[in-house]
Every structure is written in structure tokens, then in C-alpha cells.
C-alpha atoms as a PDB file:
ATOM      1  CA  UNK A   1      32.808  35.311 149.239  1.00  0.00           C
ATOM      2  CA  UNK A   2      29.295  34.625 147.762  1.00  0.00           C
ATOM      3  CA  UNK A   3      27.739  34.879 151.185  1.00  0.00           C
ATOM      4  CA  UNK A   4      29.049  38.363 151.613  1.00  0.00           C
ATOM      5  CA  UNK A   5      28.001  39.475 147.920  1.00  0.00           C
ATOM      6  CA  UNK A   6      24.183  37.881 148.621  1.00  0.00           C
ATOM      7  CA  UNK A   7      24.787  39.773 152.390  1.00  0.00           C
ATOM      8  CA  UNK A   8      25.337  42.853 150.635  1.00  0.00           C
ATOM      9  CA  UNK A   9      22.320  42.820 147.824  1.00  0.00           C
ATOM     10  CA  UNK A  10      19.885  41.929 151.213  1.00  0.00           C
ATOM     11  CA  UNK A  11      21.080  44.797 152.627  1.00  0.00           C
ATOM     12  CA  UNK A  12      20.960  47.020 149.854  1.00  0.00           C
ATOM     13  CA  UNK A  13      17.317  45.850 148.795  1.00  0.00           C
ATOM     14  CA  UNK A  14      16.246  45.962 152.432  1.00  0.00           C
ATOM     15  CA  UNK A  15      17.665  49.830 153.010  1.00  0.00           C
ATOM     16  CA  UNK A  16      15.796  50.826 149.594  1.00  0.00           C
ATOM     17  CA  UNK A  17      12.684  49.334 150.866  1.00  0.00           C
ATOM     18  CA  UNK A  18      13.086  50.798 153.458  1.00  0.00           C
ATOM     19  CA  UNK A  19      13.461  54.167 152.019  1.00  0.00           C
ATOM     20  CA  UNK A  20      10.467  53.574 150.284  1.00  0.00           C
ATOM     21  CA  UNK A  21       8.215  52.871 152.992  1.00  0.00           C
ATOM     22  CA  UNK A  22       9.413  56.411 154.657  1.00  0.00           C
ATOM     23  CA  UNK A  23       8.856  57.815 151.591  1.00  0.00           C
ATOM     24  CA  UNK A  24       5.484  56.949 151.128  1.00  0.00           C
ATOM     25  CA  UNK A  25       4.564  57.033 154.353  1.00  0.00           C
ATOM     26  CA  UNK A  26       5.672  60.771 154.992  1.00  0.00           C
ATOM     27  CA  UNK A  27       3.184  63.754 154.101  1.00  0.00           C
ATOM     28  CA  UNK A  28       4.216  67.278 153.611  1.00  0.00           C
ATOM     29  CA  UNK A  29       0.618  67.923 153.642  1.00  0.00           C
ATOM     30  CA  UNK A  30       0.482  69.623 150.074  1.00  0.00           C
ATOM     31  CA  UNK A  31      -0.542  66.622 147.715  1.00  0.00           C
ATOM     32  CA  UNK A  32      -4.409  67.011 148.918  1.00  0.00           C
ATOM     33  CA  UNK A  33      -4.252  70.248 147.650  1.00  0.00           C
ATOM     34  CA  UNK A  34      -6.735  71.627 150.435  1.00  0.00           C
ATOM     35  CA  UNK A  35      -9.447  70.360 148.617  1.00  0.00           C
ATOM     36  CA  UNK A  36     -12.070  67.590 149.703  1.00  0.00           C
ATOM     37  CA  UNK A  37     -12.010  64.872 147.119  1.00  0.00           C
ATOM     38  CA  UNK A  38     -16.239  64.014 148.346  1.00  0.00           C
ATOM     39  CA  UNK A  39     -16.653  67.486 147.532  1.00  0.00           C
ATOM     40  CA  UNK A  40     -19.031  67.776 150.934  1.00  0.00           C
ATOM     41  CA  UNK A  41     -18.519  71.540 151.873  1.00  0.00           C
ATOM     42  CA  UNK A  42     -18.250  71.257 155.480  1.00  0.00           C
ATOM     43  CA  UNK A  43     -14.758  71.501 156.157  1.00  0.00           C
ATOM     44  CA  UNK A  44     -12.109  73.551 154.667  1.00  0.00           C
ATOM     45  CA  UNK A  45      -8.208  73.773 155.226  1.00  0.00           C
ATOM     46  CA  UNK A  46      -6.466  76.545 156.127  1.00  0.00           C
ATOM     47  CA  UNK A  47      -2.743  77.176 155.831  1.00  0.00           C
ATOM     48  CA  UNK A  48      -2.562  80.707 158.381  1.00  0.00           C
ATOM     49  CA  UNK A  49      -5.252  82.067 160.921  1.00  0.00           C
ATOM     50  CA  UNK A  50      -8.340  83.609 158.995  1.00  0.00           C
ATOM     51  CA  UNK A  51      -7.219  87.100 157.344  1.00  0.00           C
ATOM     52  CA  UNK A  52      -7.341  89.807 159.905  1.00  0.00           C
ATOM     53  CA  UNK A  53      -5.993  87.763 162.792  1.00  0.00           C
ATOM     54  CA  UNK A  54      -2.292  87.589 164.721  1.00  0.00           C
ATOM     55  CA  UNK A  55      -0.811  86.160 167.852  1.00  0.00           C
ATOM     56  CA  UNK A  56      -1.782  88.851 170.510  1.00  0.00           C
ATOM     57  CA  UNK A  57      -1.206  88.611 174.060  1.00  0.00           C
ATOM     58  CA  UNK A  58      -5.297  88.315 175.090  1.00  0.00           C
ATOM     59  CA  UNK A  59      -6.499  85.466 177.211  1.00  0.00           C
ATOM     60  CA  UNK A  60      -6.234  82.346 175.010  1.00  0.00           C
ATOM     61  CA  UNK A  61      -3.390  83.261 172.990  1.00  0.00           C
ATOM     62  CA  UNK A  62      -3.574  82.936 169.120  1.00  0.00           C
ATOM     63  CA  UNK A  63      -6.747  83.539 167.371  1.00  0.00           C
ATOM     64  CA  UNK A  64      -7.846  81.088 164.835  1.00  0.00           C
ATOM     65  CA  UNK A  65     -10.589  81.922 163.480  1.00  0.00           C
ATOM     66  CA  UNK A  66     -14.267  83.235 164.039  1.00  0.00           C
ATOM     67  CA  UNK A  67     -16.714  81.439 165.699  1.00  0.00           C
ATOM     68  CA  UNK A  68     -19.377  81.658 162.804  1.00  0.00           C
ATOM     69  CA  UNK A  69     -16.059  80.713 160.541  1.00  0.00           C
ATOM     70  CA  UNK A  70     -16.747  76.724 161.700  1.00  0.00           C
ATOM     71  CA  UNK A  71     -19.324  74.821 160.164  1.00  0.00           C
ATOM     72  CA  UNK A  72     -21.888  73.641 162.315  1.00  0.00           C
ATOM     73  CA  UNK A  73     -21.317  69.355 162.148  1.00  0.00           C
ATOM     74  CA  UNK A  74     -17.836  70.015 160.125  1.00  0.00           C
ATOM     75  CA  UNK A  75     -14.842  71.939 161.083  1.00  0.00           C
ATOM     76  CA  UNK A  76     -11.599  73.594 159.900  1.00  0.00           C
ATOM     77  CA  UNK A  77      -8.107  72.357 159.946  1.00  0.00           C
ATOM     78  CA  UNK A  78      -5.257  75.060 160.375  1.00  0.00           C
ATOM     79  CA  UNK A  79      -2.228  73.446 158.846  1.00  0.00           C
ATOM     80  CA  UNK A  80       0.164  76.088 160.228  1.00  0.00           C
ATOM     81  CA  UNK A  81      -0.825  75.115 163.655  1.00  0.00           C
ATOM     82  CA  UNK A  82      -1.671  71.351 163.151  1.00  0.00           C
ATOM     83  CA  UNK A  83      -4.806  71.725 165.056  1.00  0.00           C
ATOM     84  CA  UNK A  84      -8.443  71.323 163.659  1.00  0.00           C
ATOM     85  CA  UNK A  85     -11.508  72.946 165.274  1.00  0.00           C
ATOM     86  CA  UNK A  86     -14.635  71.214 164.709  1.00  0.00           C
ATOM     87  CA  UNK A  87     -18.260  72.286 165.775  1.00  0.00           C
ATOM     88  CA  UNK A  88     -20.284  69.378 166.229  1.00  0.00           C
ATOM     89  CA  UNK A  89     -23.491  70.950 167.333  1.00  0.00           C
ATOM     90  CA  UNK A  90     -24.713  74.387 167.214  1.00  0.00           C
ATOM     91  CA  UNK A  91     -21.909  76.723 169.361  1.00  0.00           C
ATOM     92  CA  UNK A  92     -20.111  73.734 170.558  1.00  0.00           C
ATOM     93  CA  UNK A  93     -16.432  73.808 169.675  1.00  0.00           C
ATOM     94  CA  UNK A  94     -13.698  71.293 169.917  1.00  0.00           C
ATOM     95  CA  UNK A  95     -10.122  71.078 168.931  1.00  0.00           C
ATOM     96  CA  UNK A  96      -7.689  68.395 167.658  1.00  0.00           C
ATOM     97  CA  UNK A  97      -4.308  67.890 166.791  1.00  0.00           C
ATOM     98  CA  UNK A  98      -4.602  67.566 163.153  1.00  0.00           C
ATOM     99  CA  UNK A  99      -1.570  65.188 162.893  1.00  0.00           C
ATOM    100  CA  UNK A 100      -3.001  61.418 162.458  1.00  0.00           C
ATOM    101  CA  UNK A 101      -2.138  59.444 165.058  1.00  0.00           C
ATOM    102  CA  UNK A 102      -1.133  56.247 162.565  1.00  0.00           C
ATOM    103  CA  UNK A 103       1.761  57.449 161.052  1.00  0.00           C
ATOM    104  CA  UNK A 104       1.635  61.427 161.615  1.00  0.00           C
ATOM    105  CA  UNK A 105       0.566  62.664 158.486  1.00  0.00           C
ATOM    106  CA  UNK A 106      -1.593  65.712 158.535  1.00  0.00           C
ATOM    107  CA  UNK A 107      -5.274  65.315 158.164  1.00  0.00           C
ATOM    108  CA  UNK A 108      -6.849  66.910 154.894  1.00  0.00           C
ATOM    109  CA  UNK A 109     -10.168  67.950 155.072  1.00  0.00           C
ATOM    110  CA  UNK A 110     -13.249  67.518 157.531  1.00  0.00           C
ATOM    111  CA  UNK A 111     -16.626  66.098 155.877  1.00  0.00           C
ATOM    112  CA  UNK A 112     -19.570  64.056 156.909  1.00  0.00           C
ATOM    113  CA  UNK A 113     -19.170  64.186 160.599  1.00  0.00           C
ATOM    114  CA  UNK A 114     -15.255  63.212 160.532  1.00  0.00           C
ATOM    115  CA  UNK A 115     -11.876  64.200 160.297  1.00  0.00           C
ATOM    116  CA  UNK A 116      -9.993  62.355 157.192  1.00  0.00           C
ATOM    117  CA  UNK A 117      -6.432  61.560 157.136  1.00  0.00           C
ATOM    118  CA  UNK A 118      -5.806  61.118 152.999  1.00  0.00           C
ATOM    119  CA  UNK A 119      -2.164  58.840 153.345  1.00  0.00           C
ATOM    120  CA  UNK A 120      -4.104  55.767 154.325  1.00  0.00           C
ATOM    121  CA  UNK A 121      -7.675  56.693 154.700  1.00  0.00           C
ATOM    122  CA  UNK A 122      -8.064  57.119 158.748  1.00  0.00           C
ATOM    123  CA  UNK A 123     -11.358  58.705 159.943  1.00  0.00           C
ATOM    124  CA  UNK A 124     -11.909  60.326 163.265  1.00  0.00           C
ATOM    125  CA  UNK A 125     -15.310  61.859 164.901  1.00  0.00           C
ATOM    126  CA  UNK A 126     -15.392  65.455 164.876  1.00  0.00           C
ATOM    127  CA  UNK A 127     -17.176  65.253 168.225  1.00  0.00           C
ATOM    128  CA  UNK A 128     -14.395  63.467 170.249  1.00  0.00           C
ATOM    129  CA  UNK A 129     -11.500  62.314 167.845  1.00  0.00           C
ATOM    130  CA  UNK A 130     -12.088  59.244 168.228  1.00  0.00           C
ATOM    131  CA  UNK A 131     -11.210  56.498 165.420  1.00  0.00           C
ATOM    132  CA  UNK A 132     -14.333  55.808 163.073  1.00  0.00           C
ATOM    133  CA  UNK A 133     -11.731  54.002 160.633  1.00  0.00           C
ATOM    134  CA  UNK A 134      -8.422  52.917 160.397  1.00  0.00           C
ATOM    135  CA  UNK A 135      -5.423  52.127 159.946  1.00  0.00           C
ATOM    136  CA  UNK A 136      -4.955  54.536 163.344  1.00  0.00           C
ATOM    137  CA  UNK A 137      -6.057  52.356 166.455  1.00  0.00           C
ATOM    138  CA  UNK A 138      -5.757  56.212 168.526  1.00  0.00           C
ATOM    139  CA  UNK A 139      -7.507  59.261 168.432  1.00  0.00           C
ATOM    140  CA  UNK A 140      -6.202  62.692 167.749  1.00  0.00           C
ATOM    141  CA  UNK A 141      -4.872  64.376 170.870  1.00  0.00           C
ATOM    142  CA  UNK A 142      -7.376  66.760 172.500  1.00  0.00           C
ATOM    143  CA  UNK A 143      -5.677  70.413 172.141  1.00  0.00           C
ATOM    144  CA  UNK A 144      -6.672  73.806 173.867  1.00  0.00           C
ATOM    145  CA  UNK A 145      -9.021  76.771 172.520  1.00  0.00           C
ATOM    146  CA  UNK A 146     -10.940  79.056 174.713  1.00  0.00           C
ATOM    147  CA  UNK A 147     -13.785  80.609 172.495  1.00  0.00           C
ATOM    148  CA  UNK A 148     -15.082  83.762 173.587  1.00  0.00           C
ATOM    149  CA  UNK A 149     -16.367  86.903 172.470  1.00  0.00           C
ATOM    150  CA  UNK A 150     -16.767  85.248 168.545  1.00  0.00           C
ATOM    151  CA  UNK A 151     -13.585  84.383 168.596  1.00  0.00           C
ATOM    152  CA  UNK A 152     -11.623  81.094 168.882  1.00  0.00           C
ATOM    153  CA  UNK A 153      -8.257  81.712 170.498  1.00  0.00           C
ATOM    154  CA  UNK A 154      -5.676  78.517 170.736  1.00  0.00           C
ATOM    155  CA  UNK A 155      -4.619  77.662 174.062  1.00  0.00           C
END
């Protein structure tokens, strides 16, 4: 009998641990409240496409945003679409999955030449996702944009 009550408190303490390790390792990607806690402006977050824009059947498929809307060595993260576009150099433009690879919370904000995940701190290069700190040992998944005309479609 007072193996199976000692069973039972393991388990319990074990299933609430684990419940708290989901819990605070889960990110409905509101607690950064868009904002860039270094307060570097070269990234923003954005929860839609830029105003003025809709899915439309041209080439490319969704537009994001404007080409002149992505800071030159910073870049934009579109929660909506978990993708981020950065612009590393001058009218070079990549894109990202903005969901961290370490344990898929969204990245916040994009500042000093990297991509920052705020649940544990993971940094990734704005120039090729790569990691530039951990936790995450992978970098963000490459995604699709065709940029043309001044305009940055996804896909």
C-alpha cells in the first residue's frame, strides 16, 4: 500500500512538472509585445501584411510588404505568416521561418544583425539564419519570396 501512495505522488509531481515545462516553454507570441527590449530600431513586428496589401493571384502570391519597408542590415517579422524578411545588404532580401527552431516559439524582433527568439534567448544571422546563439543548435528554415517591382510577394 505505501508503494502505491509514494507511486502515485511521483506521478502526480512528475505530470505537474511536466505541465510546467509545456507551459513555459510554449509562446503565443504576445508577451514581447512587438517591441525590441535593446530598443535598436532595425526591426519591427508585424501582425498582417503592411496596410494596403492582400493575397492576389500575381506571380509570387501574397504580398508582404514593400521593398523600401525592410531595413537595410535588419528586417521585419510577419507574425501572421511566421516568416521574417531580412535585408542584409542594400536590395538583398531573404526570408525565414520566424518559428525558432529550439522549441518553436516565434521570434520577436530583429536587431543588430540577428533574428532574436525572446523564450530562451536564441540568435540567428539575418544573412543566412544561421545560429549566432543558443539554446537552438538549427537555423530557421529558408522560406520563399520573389521581390519584384518594390514589392515582396511570399512564395
Amino acid at each position: 500500500m505505501n508503494a502505491n501512495a509514494r507511486r502515485r505522488t511521483v506521478l502526480t509531481a512528475g505530470a505537474a512538472g511536466a505541465a510546467a515545462l509545456v507551459t513555459g516553454c510554449g509562446s503565443s507570441g504576445d508577451e514581447s509585445g512587438g517591441g525590441d527590449a535593446s530598443g535598436t530600431p532595425t526591426g519591427t513586428a508585424s501582425d498582417t501584411a503592411s496596410p494596403g496589401t492582400s493575397p492576389d493571384a500575381s506571380p509570387g502570391g501574397e504580398e508582404l510588404a514593400a521593398t523600401g519597408d525592410i531595413p537595410v542590415g535588419g528586417g521585419t517579422i510577419f507574425k501572421e505568416q511566421k516568416v521574417v524578411v531580412t535585408q542584409p545588404e542594400e536590395g538583398e532580401f531573404k526570408a525565414f521561418s520566424a518559428v525558432c527552431t529550439h522549441a518553436q516559439c516565434l521570434v520577436s524582433t530583429v536587431s543588430d544583425g540577428t533574428i532574436n527568439c525572446p523564450c530562451h534567448g536564441s540568435k540567428f544571422s539575418i544573412t543566412d539564419a544561421a545560429v549566432e546563439a543558443g539554446p537552438a543548435t538549427h537555423p530557421l528554415p529558408a522560406e520563399q519570396i520573389t521581390v519584384e517591382g518594390g514589392a515582396i510577394r511570399l512564395g
